[in-house]
Amino acid sequence: MLLALGTFPFGIDTLAHDELQRRTSWRQATTPRIGARDATQFVGPGEETISLPGSVFLEIADGSVSLDELRRMAATGDAWALVDGLGYIYGAYVITGVDDRGKHFLPDGTPRQIDFAIELLRVDVDPR
């Protein structure tokens, strides 16, 4: 298992992401000053997002089933614990986007390759 979001495991047999991009920001309030830079005050953490792009191949796993499961999870609006394969806990995340693109189709329209991207947003709630 590469990563788990709630009960959904990212791995070779489901969805193996090619990279994990994490962005963390902090909020600074500003007040204009004459003849000087704006005054700033730290007001707390900002958004923390994770992007998981990757590709899944029909010969290895049926990615459409896994993507449908992630869409079902996103539709609940619930936050899910995000944990990597080494046990590091990233925190509670909601799914804000699931993108996919099918390529190299079989005669019945089934894509042999699906490129995907999952977008997650950290929230301050108890994860499931």
PDB file of C-alpha atoms in Angstrom:
ATOM      1  CA  MET A   1       0.000   0.000   0.000  1.00  0.00           C
ATOM      2  CA  LEU A   2       1.355   3.382  -1.015  1.00  0.00           C
ATOM      3  CA  LEU A   3      -1.229   5.477   0.803  1.00  0.00           C
ATOM      4  CA  ALA A   4      -4.674   5.071   2.359  1.00  0.00           C
ATOM      5  CA  LEU A   5      -7.484   7.603   2.380  1.00  0.00           C
ATOM      6  CA  GLY A   6      -9.948   6.313   4.936  1.00  0.00           C
ATOM      7  CA  THR A   7     -10.575   2.720   3.905  1.00  0.00           C
ATOM      8  CA  PHE A   8      -9.434   3.264   0.303  1.00  0.00           C
ATOM      9  CA  PRO A   9      -5.892   1.937  -0.315  1.00  0.00           C
ATOM     10  CA  PHE A  10      -3.803   3.440  -3.113  1.00  0.00           C
ATOM     11  CA  GLY A  11      -1.675   0.684  -4.609  1.00  0.00           C
ATOM     12  CA  ILE A  12      -0.832  -1.321  -7.704  1.00  0.00           C
ATOM     13  CA  ASP A  13      -4.145  -3.220  -7.586  1.00  0.00           C
ATOM     14  CA  THR A  14      -6.298  -0.046  -7.199  1.00  0.00           C
ATOM     15  CA  LEU A  15      -4.724   3.308  -8.167  1.00  0.00           C
ATOM     16  CA  ALA A  16      -0.975   3.850  -7.951  1.00  0.00           C
ATOM     17  CA  HIS A  17      -0.186   7.558  -8.023  1.00  0.00           C
ATOM     18  CA  ASP A  18       2.953   8.694  -9.861  1.00  0.00           C
ATOM     19  CA  GLU A  19       3.674  11.546  -7.471  1.00  0.00           C
ATOM     20  CA  LEU A  20       2.391  13.237  -4.356  1.00  0.00           C
ATOM     21  CA  GLN A  21       2.365  17.018  -4.428  1.00  0.00           C
ATOM     22  CA  ARG A  22       1.716  18.707  -1.083  1.00  0.00           C
ATOM     23  CA  ARG A  23       1.192  22.444  -0.587  1.00  0.00           C
ATOM     24  CA  THR A  24       0.967  24.109   2.819  1.00  0.00           C
ATOM     25  CA  SER A  25       0.275  27.808   3.356  1.00  0.00           C
ATOM     26  CA  TRP A  26      -0.016  30.186   6.306  1.00  0.00           C
ATOM     27  CA  ARG A  27      -2.178  33.279   6.577  1.00  0.00           C
ATOM     28  CA  GLN A  28      -0.684  36.699   7.230  1.00  0.00           C
ATOM     29  CA  ALA A  29      -3.021  39.678   7.696  1.00  0.00           C
ATOM     30  CA  THR A  30      -1.641  42.946   6.377  1.00  0.00           C
ATOM     31  CA  THR A  31      -2.252  46.569   7.246  1.00  0.00           C
ATOM     32  CA  PRO A  32      -1.039  49.345   4.933  1.00  0.00           C
ATOM     33  CA  ARG A  33       1.535  51.820   6.248  1.00  0.00           C
ATOM     34  CA  ILE A  34       2.711  55.079   4.737  1.00  0.00           C
ATOM     35  CA  GLY A  35       6.340  55.059   3.639  1.00  0.00           C
ATOM     36  CA  ALA A  36       6.948  51.443   4.691  1.00  0.00           C
ATOM     37  CA  ARG A  37       5.981  47.933   3.784  1.00  0.00           C
ATOM     38  CA  ASP A  38       2.621  46.695   5.026  1.00  0.00           C
ATOM     39  CA  ALA A  39       2.545  45.530   8.635  1.00  0.00           C
ATOM     40  CA  THR A  40       1.848  41.808   8.936  1.00  0.00           C
ATOM     41  CA  GLN A  41       0.385  39.603  11.614  1.00  0.00           C
ATOM     42  CA  PHE A  42       0.281  35.828  11.603  1.00  0.00           C
ATOM     43  CA  VAL A  43      -3.363  34.744  11.824  1.00  0.00           C
ATOM     44  CA  GLY A  44      -3.062  30.972  11.495  1.00  0.00           C
ATOM     45  CA  PRO A  45      -2.663  28.130   9.072  1.00  0.00           C
ATOM     46  CA  GLY A  46      -3.980  28.451   5.551  1.00  0.00           C
ATOM     47  CA  GLU A  47      -4.938  25.726   3.103  1.00  0.00           C
ATOM     48  CA  GLU A  48      -3.085  22.455   2.884  1.00  0.00           C
ATOM     49  CA  THR A  49      -3.674  20.527  -0.317  1.00  0.00           C
ATOM     50  CA  ILE A  50      -2.418  17.265  -1.773  1.00  0.00           C
ATOM     51  CA  SER A  51      -2.526  16.299  -5.450  1.00  0.00           C
ATOM     52  CA  LEU A  52      -2.175  12.663  -6.505  1.00  0.00           C
ATOM     53  CA  PRO A  53      -1.712  12.274 -10.273  1.00  0.00           C
ATOM     54  CA  GLY A  54      -1.120   8.898 -11.868  1.00  0.00           C
ATOM     55  CA  SER A  55      -2.049   6.310 -14.460  1.00  0.00           C
ATOM     56  CA  VAL A  56      -3.750   2.943 -14.199  1.00  0.00           C
ATOM     57  CA  PHE A  57      -3.691   0.239 -16.875  1.00  0.00           C
ATOM     58  CA  LEU A  58      -6.540  -2.210 -17.513  1.00  0.00           C
ATOM     59  CA  GLU A  59      -4.108  -5.160 -17.606  1.00  0.00           C
ATOM     60  CA  ILE A  60      -3.175  -4.429 -13.961  1.00  0.00           C
ATOM     61  CA  ALA A  61      -6.344  -3.032 -12.345  1.00  0.00           C
ATOM     62  CA  ASP A  62      -9.797  -1.737 -13.249  1.00  0.00           C
ATOM     63  CA  GLY A  63      -9.201   1.923 -12.451  1.00  0.00           C
ATOM     64  CA  SER A  64     -12.771   2.943 -13.241  1.00  0.00           C
ATOM     65  CA  VAL A  65     -14.025   0.961 -10.222  1.00  0.00           C
ATOM     66  CA  SER A  66     -11.509   2.697  -7.937  1.00  0.00           C
ATOM     67  CA  LEU A  67     -12.311   6.147  -9.343  1.00  0.00           C
ATOM     68  CA  ASP A  68     -16.029   5.498  -8.863  1.00  0.00           C
ATOM     69  CA  GLU A  69     -15.342   4.563  -5.220  1.00  0.00           C
ATOM     70  CA  LEU A  70     -13.406   7.811  -4.669  1.00  0.00           C
ATOM     71  CA  ARG A  71     -16.261   9.783  -6.240  1.00  0.00           C
ATOM     72  CA  ARG A  72     -18.710   8.028  -3.908  1.00  0.00           C
ATOM     73  CA  MET A  73     -16.501   8.947  -0.933  1.00  0.00           C
ATOM     74  CA  ALA A  74     -16.276  12.578  -2.133  1.00  0.00           C
ATOM     75  CA  ALA A  75     -20.064  12.814  -2.493  1.00  0.00           C
ATOM     76  CA  THR A  76     -20.504  12.113   1.229  1.00  0.00           C
ATOM     77  CA  GLY A  77     -18.618  15.308   2.095  1.00  0.00           C
ATOM     78  CA  ASP A  78     -16.855  13.421   4.882  1.00  0.00           C
ATOM     79  CA  ALA A  79     -13.246  13.882   5.930  1.00  0.00           C
ATOM     80  CA  TRP A  80     -10.984  10.846   5.760  1.00  0.00           C
ATOM     81  CA  ALA A  81      -7.664  10.108   7.460  1.00  0.00           C
ATOM     82  CA  LEU A  82      -4.718  10.116   5.044  1.00  0.00           C
ATOM     83  CA  VAL A  83      -1.905   7.741   6.032  1.00  0.00           C
ATOM     84  CA  ASP A  84       1.106   6.593   4.005  1.00  0.00           C
ATOM     85  CA  GLY A  85       2.568   3.097   3.826  1.00  0.00           C
ATOM     86  CA  LEU A  86       5.105   3.877   6.560  1.00  0.00           C
ATOM     87  CA  GLY A  87       2.367   4.948   8.985  1.00  0.00           C
ATOM     88  CA  TYR A  88       2.832   8.733   8.680  1.00  0.00           C
ATOM     89  CA  ILE A  89      -0.509  10.459   9.336  1.00  0.00           C
ATOM     90  CA  TYR A  90      -1.037  13.529   7.153  1.00  0.00           C
ATOM     91  CA  GLY A  91      -4.331  14.469   8.841  1.00  0.00           C
ATOM     92  CA  ALA A  92      -7.993  14.593   7.824  1.00  0.00           C
ATOM     93  CA  TYR A  93      -8.756  15.345   4.177  1.00  0.00           C
ATOM     94  CA  VAL A  94     -11.814  15.825   2.010  1.00  0.00           C
ATOM     95  CA  ILE A  95     -11.799  14.984  -1.682  1.00  0.00           C
ATOM     96  CA  THR A  96     -12.277  18.174  -3.695  1.00  0.00           C
ATOM     97  CA  GLY A  97     -11.710  16.783  -7.186  1.00  0.00           C
ATOM     98  CA  VAL A  98     -11.367  13.595  -9.203  1.00  0.00           C
ATOM     99  CA  ASP A  99     -10.236  13.944 -12.812  1.00  0.00           C
ATOM    100  CA  ASP A 100      -9.700  11.113 -15.269  1.00  0.00           C
ATOM    101  CA  ARG A 101      -8.924  10.677 -18.941  1.00  0.00           C
ATOM    102  CA  GLY A 102      -9.271   7.378 -20.812  1.00  0.00           C
ATOM    103  CA  LYS A 103      -6.822   6.440 -23.569  1.00  0.00           C
ATOM    104  CA  HIS A 104      -6.116   3.569 -25.968  1.00  0.00           C
ATOM    105  CA  PHE A 105      -9.640   2.147 -26.160  1.00  0.00           C
ATOM    106  CA  LEU A 106     -10.652  -1.463 -26.776  1.00  0.00           C
ATOM    107  CA  PRO A 107     -13.340  -2.112 -29.443  1.00  0.00           C
ATOM    108  CA  ASP A 108     -16.092  -1.995 -26.779  1.00  0.00           C
ATOM    109  CA  GLY A 109     -14.992   1.466 -25.593  1.00  0.00           C
ATOM    110  CA  THR A 110     -13.124   0.319 -22.473  1.00  0.00           C
ATOM    111  CA  PRO A 111      -9.976   2.401 -21.951  1.00  0.00           C
ATOM    112  CA  ARG A 112      -6.750   0.413 -21.585  1.00  0.00           C
ATOM    113  CA  GLN A 113      -5.163   3.368 -19.767  1.00  0.00           C
ATOM    114  CA  ILE A 114      -6.729   5.921 -17.440  1.00  0.00           C
ATOM    115  CA  ASP A 115      -4.755   8.975 -16.384  1.00  0.00           C
ATOM    116  CA  PHE A 116      -6.139  10.428 -13.169  1.00  0.00           C
ATOM    117  CA  ALA A 117      -5.656  13.199 -10.633  1.00  0.00           C
ATOM    118  CA  ILE A 118      -7.123  13.268  -7.124  1.00  0.00           C
ATOM    119  CA  GLU A 119      -7.282  16.594  -5.248  1.00  0.00           C
ATOM    120  CA  LEU A 120      -7.458  16.617  -1.445  1.00  0.00           C
ATOM    121  CA  LEU A 121      -7.956  19.463   1.057  1.00  0.00           C
ATOM    122  CA  ARG A 122      -6.989  19.210   4.711  1.00  0.00           C
ATOM    123  CA  VAL A 123      -9.714  20.005   7.225  1.00  0.00           C
ATOM    124  CA  ASP A 124      -9.813  20.349  11.000  1.00  0.00           C
ATOM    125  CA  VAL A 125     -12.370  17.690  11.861  1.00  0.00           C
ATOM    126  CA  ASP A 126     -12.206  14.180  13.260  1.00  0.00           C
ATOM    127  CA  PRO A 127     -11.466  11.795  10.364  1.00  0.00           C
ATOM    128  CA  ARG A 128     -13.393   8.578   9.823  1.00  0.00           C
TER     129      ARG A 128
END
